[in-house]
XYZ file of C-alpha atoms in Angstrom:
326
model
C -5.934 63.937 26.393
C -3.944 61.296 28.194
C -6.125 59.338 30.590
C -5.378 58.217 34.104
C -6.100 54.495 34.366
C -7.579 53.183 37.639
C -7.353 49.486 38.370
C -9.211 48.631 41.502
C -11.935 46.255 40.482
C -11.772 42.585 39.465
C -15.088 42.702 37.512
C -17.049 44.999 35.261
C -17.879 48.486 36.444
C -21.455 49.353 37.306
C -21.333 52.929 38.608
C -19.021 55.998 38.714
C -19.915 58.881 40.907
C -18.281 62.243 41.713
C -19.035 63.939 44.989
C -20.493 67.504 44.920
C -17.097 69.100 45.277
C -15.570 66.957 42.580
C -12.428 65.909 44.568
C -13.608 62.286 45.117
C -14.629 59.592 42.708
C -16.572 56.567 43.889
C -16.631 53.490 41.703
C -18.479 50.183 42.111
C -18.534 47.001 40.071
C -19.850 43.469 40.026
C -17.274 42.600 42.705
C -18.442 43.526 46.235
C -16.038 46.388 47.023
C -16.901 50.091 46.321
C -13.757 52.146 45.948
C -13.015 55.838 46.560
C -10.184 57.747 44.753
C -8.778 61.258 44.452
C -10.104 62.662 41.157
C -7.014 64.907 40.591
C -4.460 62.052 40.417
C -6.342 58.780 40.552
C -4.892 57.758 43.918
C -7.063 55.283 45.714
C -8.106 56.298 49.218
C -9.773 53.073 50.137
C -12.495 50.445 49.830
C -15.810 49.769 51.681
C -15.894 46.223 52.919
C -19.260 44.718 53.831
C -21.286 43.603 50.796
C -21.453 39.934 49.607
C -22.732 40.627 46.101
C -22.456 42.931 43.061
C -22.928 46.670 43.722
C -25.462 48.034 41.281
C -25.738 51.707 42.389
C -24.302 54.241 44.760
C -25.248 57.697 46.149
C -23.131 60.169 48.073
C -24.477 62.946 50.293
C -23.812 66.576 49.443
C -21.433 66.992 52.385
C -19.503 63.850 51.243
C -19.825 62.307 54.698
C -22.126 59.424 53.815
C -22.252 56.891 50.983
C -25.120 54.529 50.206
C -24.645 51.422 48.153
C -27.261 49.160 46.542
C -26.314 45.530 46.182
C -27.407 42.174 44.815
C -26.864 40.700 48.318
C -30.364 42.119 49.083
C -29.232 45.083 51.153
C -28.495 48.792 51.111
C -25.574 49.852 53.294
C -24.893 53.378 54.575
C -21.183 54.056 54.967
C -19.079 56.694 56.693
C -16.932 57.999 53.840
C -14.112 59.152 56.060
C -13.580 55.979 57.982
C -15.000 53.420 55.525
C -17.040 51.839 58.350
C -20.617 50.629 57.790
C -23.021 52.817 59.723
C -26.058 50.580 59.214
C -27.471 48.021 56.801
C -30.964 48.028 55.417
C -31.963 44.484 54.371
C -34.533 43.762 51.668
C -36.218 40.566 50.404
C -34.772 40.816 46.828
C -31.681 42.451 45.267
C -31.455 46.252 45.684
C -31.026 47.839 42.231
C -30.720 51.606 42.818
C -30.415 54.196 45.572
C -30.434 57.996 45.944
C -30.374 60.685 48.576
C -33.021 63.422 48.444
C -31.920 66.992 47.775
C -31.853 67.824 51.532
C -30.035 64.495 52.212
C -32.694 63.721 54.822
C -34.446 60.880 52.837
C -32.857 57.771 51.398
C -34.748 56.050 48.595
C -33.867 52.654 47.168
C -35.550 50.216 44.738
C -35.664 46.417 44.841
C -35.866 43.920 41.996
C -38.934 41.891 41.116
C -37.358 38.530 41.977
C -37.781 35.537 44.325
C -41.578 35.883 44.331
C -41.241 39.454 45.543
C -42.638 42.499 43.728
C -40.487 45.520 42.797
C -40.671 48.055 45.694
C -39.556 51.682 45.994
C -38.702 52.388 49.591
C -38.262 55.695 51.442
C -36.441 56.133 54.773
C -36.216 59.340 56.842
C -32.636 59.323 58.023
C -33.466 61.625 60.888
C -35.744 58.950 62.415
C -33.387 56.476 64.094
C -36.296 54.076 64.791
C -37.099 53.712 61.114
C -33.525 52.675 60.520
C -33.262 50.384 63.566
C -36.498 48.548 62.675
C -36.046 48.676 58.924
C -39.481 50.278 58.592
C -39.694 52.725 55.674
C -42.283 55.497 56.140
C -43.381 54.997 52.468
C -43.285 51.909 50.264
C -44.549 52.040 46.645
C -45.111 48.867 44.690
C -44.005 49.353 41.047
C -46.147 47.989 38.182
C -45.745 44.216 37.823
C -44.957 44.397 34.118
C -41.547 46.086 34.533
C -39.147 46.384 37.455
C -37.335 49.700 38.177
C -33.791 49.625 36.768
C -32.762 53.171 37.639
C -34.050 55.795 40.020
C -33.131 59.475 40.752
C -34.693 62.408 42.561
C -36.287 65.046 40.367
C -35.753 68.733 39.861
C -37.167 69.440 43.329
C -37.767 67.111 46.280
C -41.441 66.541 45.412
C -40.959 63.526 43.197
C -38.606 60.778 41.962
C -37.967 59.640 38.378
C -37.764 55.929 37.578
C -36.514 54.101 34.411
C -37.895 50.675 33.885
C -37.069 47.349 32.262
C -39.569 47.876 29.385
C -38.366 51.367 28.539
C -41.056 53.130 30.502
C -40.044 56.435 32.250
C -42.191 57.345 35.298
C -42.540 60.112 37.795
C -43.744 59.281 41.349
C -44.967 61.562 44.147
C -43.286 59.985 47.117
C -45.598 61.689 49.657
C -48.678 60.063 48.261
C -47.234 57.158 46.283
C -49.122 58.289 43.171
C -47.684 57.879 39.704
C -47.748 61.342 38.155
C -46.366 60.915 34.635
C -45.459 58.060 32.279
C -43.463 58.239 29.120
C -43.041 55.468 26.522
C -40.393 57.042 24.260
C -38.048 54.099 24.697
C -38.959 50.519 23.717
C -36.236 48.667 25.672
C -34.430 48.635 28.991
C -33.445 52.104 30.428
C -29.906 51.667 31.664
C -29.124 55.129 33.090
C -30.758 58.367 34.163
C -28.810 61.609 34.792
C -29.795 65.239 35.284
C -28.146 68.361 34.036
C -26.312 70.552 36.577
C -29.284 72.824 37.119
C -31.518 69.774 37.355
C -33.954 70.972 34.583
C -33.026 68.459 31.912
C -32.988 64.673 32.096
C -31.044 62.323 29.871
C -31.794 58.652 29.510
C -29.646 55.874 28.088
C -31.324 52.842 26.666
C -30.685 49.437 25.223
C -32.737 50.522 22.210
C -29.514 52.277 20.902
C -30.692 55.889 21.753
C -30.264 58.443 24.432
C -33.110 60.944 24.867
C -33.294 64.338 26.450
C -36.409 65.426 28.386
C -37.615 68.308 30.484
C -37.117 66.804 33.988
C -40.388 68.191 35.458
C -42.838 67.954 32.520
C -41.258 65.055 30.715
C -41.508 67.074 27.437
C -39.360 65.254 24.831
C -36.585 67.540 23.643
C -33.820 65.660 21.718
C -32.800 62.221 20.628
C -29.189 60.967 20.127
C -29.089 57.947 17.952
C -26.245 55.381 17.815
C -25.756 51.930 16.340
C -25.224 50.113 19.656
C -26.946 49.741 23.016
C -26.319 52.910 25.107
C -25.372 52.060 28.698
C -24.732 55.497 30.110
C -25.248 59.161 29.109
C -24.180 62.373 30.807
C -24.668 66.163 30.123
C -21.729 68.539 30.319
C -22.150 71.180 32.993
C -20.249 73.798 30.934
C -20.796 73.085 27.235
C -23.648 72.044 24.996
C -22.339 68.498 24.887
C -23.767 65.080 25.726
C -21.498 62.122 26.388
C -22.686 58.589 25.503
C -21.097 55.244 26.336
C -22.090 51.714 25.410
C -21.163 48.952 23.029
C -22.397 45.567 21.920
C -23.640 43.005 24.392
C -20.985 41.972 26.940
C -21.402 38.252 26.060
C -20.308 38.943 22.452
C -17.206 41.085 23.353
C -14.543 38.384 23.140
C -15.406 37.608 19.530
C -14.782 41.179 18.218
C -12.059 43.700 17.580
C -11.911 46.759 19.823
C -12.977 48.932 16.842
C -15.850 46.742 15.663
C -17.014 46.342 19.240
C -17.614 50.172 19.273
C -16.424 50.708 22.753
C -15.608 54.464 22.391
C -17.083 57.329 24.408
C -18.991 59.502 21.935
C -19.639 63.191 22.217
C -22.812 64.676 20.709
C -23.899 68.284 20.356
C -26.787 68.861 22.785
C -28.759 71.068 20.411
C -27.929 69.801 16.895
C -27.891 66.125 17.979
C -24.767 65.420 15.819
C -21.711 63.524 16.819
C -18.693 65.764 17.343
C -16.034 63.432 18.669
C -14.988 60.020 20.056
C -12.566 58.835 22.673
C -11.151 55.307 22.457
C -9.476 53.257 25.116
C -11.660 50.631 26.746
C -11.606 46.992 25.702
C -15.266 46.381 26.471
C -18.607 48.137 26.536
C -18.679 51.353 28.609
C -21.161 50.743 31.451
C -21.029 54.042 33.343
C -20.012 57.673 32.636
C -19.805 60.882 34.772
C -18.682 64.431 34.204
C -16.754 66.280 36.885
C -18.941 68.983 38.485
C -16.708 71.662 36.840
C -16.978 70.011 33.402
C -13.192 69.913 33.085
C -12.955 66.110 33.327
C -14.923 63.035 32.821
C -14.596 59.417 33.943
C -15.730 56.190 32.342
C -15.968 52.665 33.579
C -16.326 49.558 31.432
C -16.806 45.851 31.184
C -12.979 45.476 31.173
C -12.846 46.444 34.850
C -10.921 49.691 34.309
C -11.844 53.288 35.163
C -10.392 55.983 32.848
C -10.205 59.584 33.985
C -9.857 62.106 31.089
C -8.889 65.735 31.721
C -9.892 67.856 28.695
C -7.171 69.599 26.690
C -7.372 73.286 25.697
C -8.545 72.270 22.255
C -11.802 70.966 23.833
C -12.580 74.368 25.239
C -11.610 76.158 22.059
C -13.862 73.941 19.930
C -16.815 75.800 18.387
C -19.481 73.919 16.536
C -19.827 75.290 12.985
C -23.359 75.868 11.917
């Protein structure tokens, strides 16, 4: 499984995203330039110029025409994917931490940090209403609890609710129509770094600094499985075609320079979804893995790390032939 190495960022990766068709990969980092690449050969198509701070999160519409990016420069920018031009910029009063399109792609949601004497807000914009965009007036604004800011946010199984992962390990479900908090889960006891859904949107996997990734029913928050490691987990993804979970992480970035690549534990680790046992590792990065994503077909995955590189791995035949012995 020889990887394609993508070098387009000067600083550590924060997000890797495939579009719905799987032909494009969007990457962002702590530099201010989101990139877009062909997933088949790693050729870079271009960059999106306009931010003045680290990019924390991105979202792409189902038709691959629009890209939203959340940045530490206190703004969320909507881009035209084809031209790379900024369509509009939504300013905030504190850094924007995460963003996501609804299932119909009509609503954009983004969350802001609790910083600069500002509370943590979850904002909703109807993209069909040009006046909302022009006046920067969201139709719904939810103030998150003061004890923990939102670190990650995604839309749920259906368009009725969003799921948020918080700084203190809390997992929440919000009804965006009323602003009501529907469900709360306290399974994690440290920062939730990543939230991803399975392909059919029924299962939710969380990645946490408490060294575990946990699997939940995305609607009921019923706890299903736990994948334990010996390092902070920064990202976790569910394979769309096999009963596999992919975990990435490593020791704290500030301690990386004092350790060997092996002792730093920077491998991507595969676990069996049902039996919760590790079934394989892929080495390569020289720093903690910050973000992971499976190709929509499940035939490839991409990882981005603190070392500033993106690695695209196409699975060999042996991966498809592998059967877990039980």
